């Protein structure tokens, strides 16, 4: 399965979250890992420029020996390590396993949702719940997203200051905008990061039984693809 640790963290929600058989990916050679890491770093710096973010220090290309550990045998792990290293400004991410890298990226997404809510001068709870819901449900059209925003607000936080149009706009423009034509929102990807994000939301929703129950039911309708 994806990870015994994530399953334990999910508790009794695990059967809903992780139902799909494991997808095994081919291993990369050490030099291929180094090349991929450098390419993702370049892409991340290029994105920062396009978004007019403050420039981050260039980390350089680590010696090929740094990529010899088995934790970086898969392309996905190398890509996540490059992104986490870029955000943190150091190469410690090369020593993290795939699950810790996924948690780090999920934490980044969690903070990003909090910033979106702060920009709208609203509490983050409902937006975080909806981000997890969309990640469970998959891509949603404009009409379906409107229905989801309305239903989840009514069931989870009916007294919220968020209006349905505000929630929908925040999701489609900042939180989880869709790139594919015909859809308004799309889930956090890749699946391993989306799953880690959902688990984090569930763990932080302790005391909000309705939120956890609705997320569990939603996840039960979607099959994530665990990767090994």
PDB file of N, CA and C in Angstrom, residues 98-156:
ATOM      1  N   UNK A  98      10.018   9.432   0.772  1.00  0.00           N
ATOM      2  CA  UNK A  98       8.913   9.913  -0.054  1.00  0.00           C
ATOM      3  C   UNK A  98       7.743  10.428   0.775  1.00  0.00           C
ATOM      4  N   UNK A  99       7.437   9.751   1.871  1.00  0.00           N
ATOM      5  CA  UNK A  99       6.313  10.165   2.699  1.00  0.00           C
ATOM      6  C   UNK A  99       6.578  11.510   3.361  1.00  0.00           C
ATOM      7  N   UNK A 100       7.801  11.707   3.868  1.00  0.00           N
ATOM      8  CA  UNK A 100       8.127  12.993   4.479  1.00  0.00           C
ATOM      9  C   UNK A 100       8.108  14.115   3.442  1.00  0.00           C
ATOM     10  N   UNK A 101       8.528  13.815   2.227  1.00  0.00           N
ATOM     11  CA  UNK A 101       8.461  14.813   1.159  1.00  0.00           C
ATOM     12  C   UNK A 101       7.008  15.161   0.847  1.00  0.00           C
ATOM     13  N   UNK A 102       6.154  14.150   0.804  1.00  0.00           N
ATOM     14  CA  UNK A 102       4.730  14.400   0.549  1.00  0.00           C
ATOM     15  C   UNK A 102       4.121  15.240   1.661  1.00  0.00           C
ATOM     16  N   UNK A 103       4.492  14.944   2.906  1.00  0.00           N
ATOM     17  CA  UNK A 103       3.983  15.732   4.029  1.00  0.00           C
ATOM     18  C   UNK A 103       4.452  17.184   3.920  1.00  0.00           C
ATOM     19  N   UNK A 104       5.705  17.380   3.521  1.00  0.00           N
ATOM     20  CA  UNK A 104       6.225  18.743   3.385  1.00  0.00           C
ATOM     21  C   UNK A 104       5.467  19.505   2.310  1.00  0.00           C
ATOM     22  N   UNK A 105       5.174  18.849   1.204  1.00  0.00           N
ATOM     23  CA  UNK A 105       4.427  19.515   0.139  1.00  0.00           C
ATOM     24  C   UNK A 105       2.979  19.753   0.540  1.00  0.00           C
ATOM     25  N   UNK A 106       2.399  18.813   1.295  1.00  0.00           N
ATOM     26  CA  UNK A 106       1.032  19.003   1.789  1.00  0.00           C
ATOM     27  C   UNK A 106       0.974  20.169   2.773  1.00  0.00           C
ATOM     28  N   UNK A 107       1.997  20.305   3.593  1.00  0.00           N
ATOM     29  CA  UNK A 107       2.073  21.434   4.524  1.00  0.00           C
ATOM     30  C   UNK A 107       2.132  22.742   3.752  1.00  0.00           C
ATOM     31  N   UNK A 108       2.881  22.763   2.657  1.00  0.00           N
ATOM     32  CA  UNK A 108       2.934  23.956   1.795  1.00  0.00           C
ATOM     33  C   UNK A 108       1.547  24.287   1.263  1.00  0.00           C
ATOM     34  N   UNK A 109       0.822  23.272   0.798  1.00  0.00           N
ATOM     35  CA  UNK A 109      -0.528  23.500   0.280  1.00  0.00           C
ATOM     36  C   UNK A 109      -1.467  23.981   1.379  1.00  0.00           C
ATOM     37  N   UNK A 110      -1.316  23.433   2.564  1.00  0.00           N
ATOM     38  CA  UNK A 110      -2.157  23.840   3.698  1.00  0.00           C
ATOM     39  C   UNK A 110      -1.949  25.327   4.001  1.00  0.00           C
ATOM     40  N   UNK A 111      -0.677  25.747   4.064  1.00  0.00           N
ATOM     41  CA  UNK A 111      -0.378  27.157   4.329  1.00  0.00           C
ATOM     42  C   UNK A 111      -0.872  28.049   3.194  1.00  0.00           C
ATOM     43  N   UNK A 112      -0.802  27.528   1.975  1.00  0.00           N
ATOM     44  CA  UNK A 112      -1.283  28.310   0.832  1.00  0.00           C
ATOM     45  C   UNK A 112      -2.785  28.551   0.942  1.00  0.00           C
ATOM     46  N   UNK A 113      -3.537  27.546   1.352  1.00  0.00           N
ATOM     47  CA  UNK A 113      -4.980  27.726   1.543  1.00  0.00           C
ATOM     48  C   UNK A 113      -5.252  28.745   2.653  1.00  0.00           C
ATOM     49  N   UNK A 114      -4.443  28.703   3.702  1.00  0.00           N
ATOM     50  CA  UNK A 114      -4.614  29.678   4.777  1.00  0.00           C
ATOM     51  C   UNK A 114      -4.361  31.098   4.270  1.00  0.00           C
ATOM     52  N   UNK A 115      -3.380  31.254   3.385  1.00  0.00           N
ATOM     53  CA  UNK A 115      -3.107  32.588   2.829  1.00  0.00           C
ATOM     54  C   UNK A 115      -4.248  33.058   1.938  1.00  0.00           C
ATOM     55  N   UNK A 116      -4.826  32.140   1.176  1.00  0.00           N
ATOM     56  CA  UNK A 116      -5.976  32.504   0.340  1.00  0.00           C
ATOM     57  C   UNK A 116      -7.119  32.996   1.223  1.00  0.00           C
ATOM     58  N   UNK A 117      -7.395  32.288   2.311  1.00  0.00           N
ATOM     59  CA  UNK A 117      -8.464  32.700   3.226  1.00  0.00           C
ATOM     60  C   UNK A 117      -8.143  34.044   3.870  1.00  0.00           C
ATOM     61  N   UNK A 118      -6.887  34.241   4.260  1.00  0.00           N
ATOM     62  CA  UNK A 118      -6.496  35.507   4.880  1.00  0.00           C
ATOM     63  C   UNK A 118      -6.664  36.656   3.897  1.00  0.00           C
ATOM     64  N   UNK A 119      -6.356  36.422   2.632  1.00  0.00           N
ATOM     65  CA  UNK A 119      -6.519  37.446   1.602  1.00  0.00           C
ATOM     66  C   UNK A 119      -7.979  37.865   1.487  1.00  0.00           C
ATOM     67  N   UNK A 120      -8.879  36.899   1.689  1.00  0.00           N
ATOM     68  CA  UNK A 120     -10.318  37.186   1.629  1.00  0.00           C
ATOM     69  C   UNK A 120     -10.863  37.651   2.978  1.00  0.00           C
ATOM     70  N   UNK A 121      -9.982  37.760   3.979  1.00  0.00           N
ATOM     71  CA  UNK A 121     -10.369  38.167   5.332  1.00  0.00           C
ATOM     72  C   UNK A 121     -11.418  37.214   5.906  1.00  0.00           C
ATOM     73  N   UNK A 122     -11.174  35.918   5.727  1.00  0.00           N
ATOM     74  CA  UNK A 122     -12.077  34.893   6.215  1.00  0.00           C
ATOM     75  C   UNK A 122     -11.267  33.833   6.968  1.00  0.00           C
ATOM     76  N   UNK A 123     -11.940  33.095   7.858  1.00  0.00           N
ATOM     77  CA  UNK A 123     -11.294  31.976   8.529  1.00  0.00           C
ATOM     78  C   UNK A 123     -11.048  30.861   7.517  1.00  0.00           C
ATOM     79  N   UNK A 124     -10.000  30.087   7.763  1.00  0.00           N
ATOM     80  CA  UNK A 124      -9.559  29.109   6.766  1.00  0.00           C
ATOM     81  C   UNK A 124     -10.299  27.775   6.846  1.00  0.00           C
ATOM     82  N   UNK A 125     -10.987  27.491   7.937  1.00  0.00           N
ATOM     83  CA  UNK A 125     -11.542  26.162   8.170  1.00  0.00           C
ATOM     84  C   UNK A 125     -12.373  25.644   7.004  1.00  0.00           C
ATOM     85  N   UNK A 126     -13.333  26.415   6.532  1.00  0.00           N
ATOM     86  CA  UNK A 126     -14.236  25.944   5.486  1.00  0.00           C
ATOM     87  C   UNK A 126     -13.502  25.789   4.157  1.00  0.00           C
ATOM     88  N   UNK A 127     -12.593  26.702   3.848  1.00  0.00           N
ATOM     89  CA  UNK A 127     -11.837  26.596   2.598  1.00  0.00           C
ATOM     90  C   UNK A 127     -10.927  25.365   2.622  1.00  0.00           C
ATOM     91  N   UNK A 128     -10.291  25.101   3.754  1.00  0.00           N
ATOM     92  CA  UNK A 128      -9.455  23.904   3.874  1.00  0.00           C
ATOM     93  C   UNK A 128     -10.284  22.637   3.689  1.00  0.00           C
ATOM     94  N   UNK A 129     -11.457  22.619   4.295  1.00  0.00           N
ATOM     95  CA  UNK A 129     -12.351  21.466   4.140  1.00  0.00           C
ATOM     96  C   UNK A 129     -12.717  21.273   2.668  1.00  0.00           C
ATOM     97  N   UNK A 130     -13.041  22.357   1.989  1.00  0.00           N
ATOM     98  CA  UNK A 130     -13.432  22.248   0.588  1.00  0.00           C
ATOM     99  C   UNK A 130     -12.252  21.845  -0.295  1.00  0.00           C
ATOM    100  N   UNK A 131     -11.051  22.320   0.047  1.00  0.00           N
ATOM    101  CA  UNK A 131      -9.875  21.902  -0.717  1.00  0.00           C
ATOM    102  C   UNK A 131      -9.665  20.397  -0.581  1.00  0.00           C
ATOM    103  N   UNK A 132      -9.848  19.880   0.619  1.00  0.00           N
ATOM    104  CA  UNK A 132      -9.748  18.438   0.829  1.00  0.00           C
ATOM    105  C   UNK A 132     -10.876  17.710   0.093  1.00  0.00           C
ATOM    106  N   UNK A 133     -12.065  18.289   0.116  1.00  0.00           N
ATOM    107  CA  UNK A 133     -13.219  17.680  -0.556  1.00  0.00           C
ATOM    108  C   UNK A 133     -12.968  17.583  -2.058  1.00  0.00           C
ATOM    109  N   UNK A 134     -12.498  18.681  -2.656  1.00  0.00           N
ATOM    110  CA  UNK A 134     -12.215  18.674  -4.091  1.00  0.00           C
ATOM    111  C   UNK A 134     -11.117  17.663  -4.409  1.00  0.00           C
ATOM    112  N   UNK A 135     -10.130  17.555  -3.523  1.00  0.00           N
ATOM    113  CA  UNK A 135      -9.060  16.590  -3.733  1.00  0.00           C
ATOM    114  C   UNK A 135      -9.603  15.163  -3.665  1.00  0.00           C
ATOM    115  N   UNK A 136     -10.587  14.937  -2.824  1.00  0.00           N
ATOM    116  CA  UNK A 136     -11.254  13.629  -2.784  1.00  0.00           C
ATOM    117  C   UNK A 136     -12.095  13.399  -4.034  1.00  0.00           C
ATOM    118  N   UNK A 137     -12.840  14.428  -4.433  1.00  0.00           N
ATOM    119  CA  UNK A 137     -13.843  14.269  -5.491  1.00  0.00           C
ATOM    120  C   UNK A 137     -13.232  14.252  -6.880  1.00  0.00           C
ATOM    121  N   UNK A 138     -12.125  14.938  -7.063  1.00  0.00           N
ATOM    122  CA  UNK A 138     -11.550  15.076  -8.396  1.00  0.00           C
ATOM    123  C   UNK A 138     -12.038  16.357  -9.060  1.00  0.00           C
ATOM    124  N   UNK A 139     -11.752  16.503 -10.343  1.00  0.00           N
ATOM    125  CA  UNK A 139     -12.127  17.721 -11.060  1.00  0.00           C
ATOM    126  C   UNK A 139     -13.634  17.955 -10.987  1.00  0.00           C
ATOM    127  N   UNK A 140     -13.997  19.232 -10.808  1.00  0.00           N
ATOM    128  CA  UNK A 140     -15.412  19.601 -10.736  1.00  0.00           C
ATOM    129  C   UNK A 140     -15.720  20.697 -11.751  1.00  0.00           C
ATOM    130  N   UNK A 141     -16.898  20.606 -12.350  1.00  0.00           N
ATOM    131  CA  UNK A 141     -17.364  21.675 -13.231  1.00  0.00           C
ATOM    132  C   UNK A 141     -17.840  22.854 -12.381  1.00  0.00           C
ATOM    133  N   UNK A 142     -18.099  23.969 -13.034  1.00  0.00           N
ATOM    134  CA  UNK A 142     -18.572  25.155 -12.327  1.00  0.00           C
ATOM    135  C   UNK A 142     -19.862  24.861 -11.579  1.00  0.00           C
ATOM    136  N   UNK A 143     -20.797  24.179 -12.240  1.00  0.00           N
ATOM    137  CA  UNK A 143     -22.082  23.889 -11.605  1.00  0.00           C
ATOM    138  C   UNK A 143     -21.928  22.944 -10.413  1.00  0.00           C
ATOM    139  N   UNK A 144     -21.127  21.901 -10.578  1.00  0.00           N
ATOM    140  CA  UNK A 144     -20.925  20.962  -9.475  1.00  0.00           C
ATOM    141  C   UNK A 144     -20.211  21.619  -8.308  1.00  0.00           C
ATOM    142  N   UNK A 145     -19.237  22.463  -8.599  1.00  0.00           N
ATOM    143  CA  UNK A 145     -18.513  23.145  -7.534  1.00  0.00           C
ATOM    144  C   UNK A 145     -19.448  24.057  -6.753  1.00  0.00           C
ATOM    145  N   UNK A 146     -20.351  24.724  -7.445  1.00  0.00           N
ATOM    146  CA  UNK A 146     -21.309  25.597  -6.759  1.00  0.00           C
ATOM    147  C   UNK A 146     -22.180  24.785  -5.800  1.00  0.00           C
ATOM    148  N   UNK A 147     -22.623  23.627  -6.257  1.00  0.00           N
ATOM    149  CA  UNK A 147     -23.438  22.752  -5.411  1.00  0.00           C
ATOM    150  C   UNK A 147     -22.643  22.288  -4.200  1.00  0.00           C
ATOM    151  N   UNK A 148     -21.395  21.885  -4.425  1.00  0.00           N
ATOM    152  CA  UNK A 148     -20.550  21.406  -3.326  1.00  0.00           C
ATOM    153  C   UNK A 148     -20.317  22.514  -2.307  1.00  0.00           C
ATOM    154  N   UNK A 149     -20.000  23.715  -2.770  1.00  0.00           N
ATOM    155  CA  UNK A 149     -19.774  24.839  -1.851  1.00  0.00           C
ATOM    156  C   UNK A 149     -21.007  25.107  -1.003  1.00  0.00           C
ATOM    157  N   UNK A 150     -22.170  25.076  -1.641  1.00  0.00           N
ATOM    158  CA  UNK A 150     -23.423  25.328  -0.913  1.00  0.00           C
ATOM    159  C   UNK A 150     -23.689  24.227   0.107  1.00  0.00           C
ATOM    160  N   UNK A 151     -23.580  22.967  -0.322  1.00  0.00           N
ATOM    161  CA  UNK A 151     -23.909  21.856   0.573  1.00  0.00           C
ATOM    162  C   UNK A 151     -22.925  21.752   1.728  1.00  0.00           C
ATOM    163  N   UNK A 152     -21.640  21.899   1.450  1.00  0.00           N
ATOM    164  CA  UNK A 152     -20.651  21.764   2.520  1.00  0.00           C
ATOM    165  C   UNK A 152     -20.752  22.906   3.522  1.00  0.00           C
ATOM    166  N   UNK A 153     -21.024  24.100   3.040  1.00  0.00           N
ATOM    167  CA  UNK A 153     -21.205  25.217   3.981  1.00  0.00           C
ATOM    168  C   UNK A 153     -22.404  24.958   4.890  1.00  0.00           C
ATOM    169  N   UNK A 154     -23.504  24.506   4.315  1.00  0.00           N
ATOM    170  CA  UNK A 154     -24.713  24.268   5.098  1.00  0.00           C
ATOM    171  C   UNK A 154     -24.511  23.147   6.120  1.00  0.00           C
ATOM    172  N   UNK A 155     -23.749  22.117   5.743  1.00  0.00           N
ATOM    173  CA  UNK A 155     -23.568  20.975   6.623  1.00  0.00           C
ATOM    174  C   UNK A 155     -22.436  21.170   7.627  1.00  0.00           C
ATOM    175  N   UNK A 156     -21.394  21.925   7.244  1.00  0.00           N
ATOM    176  CA  UNK A 156     -20.188  22.012   8.058  1.00  0.00           C
ATOM    177  C   UNK A 156     -20.120  23.289   8.883  1.00  0.00           C
TER     178      UNK A 156
END
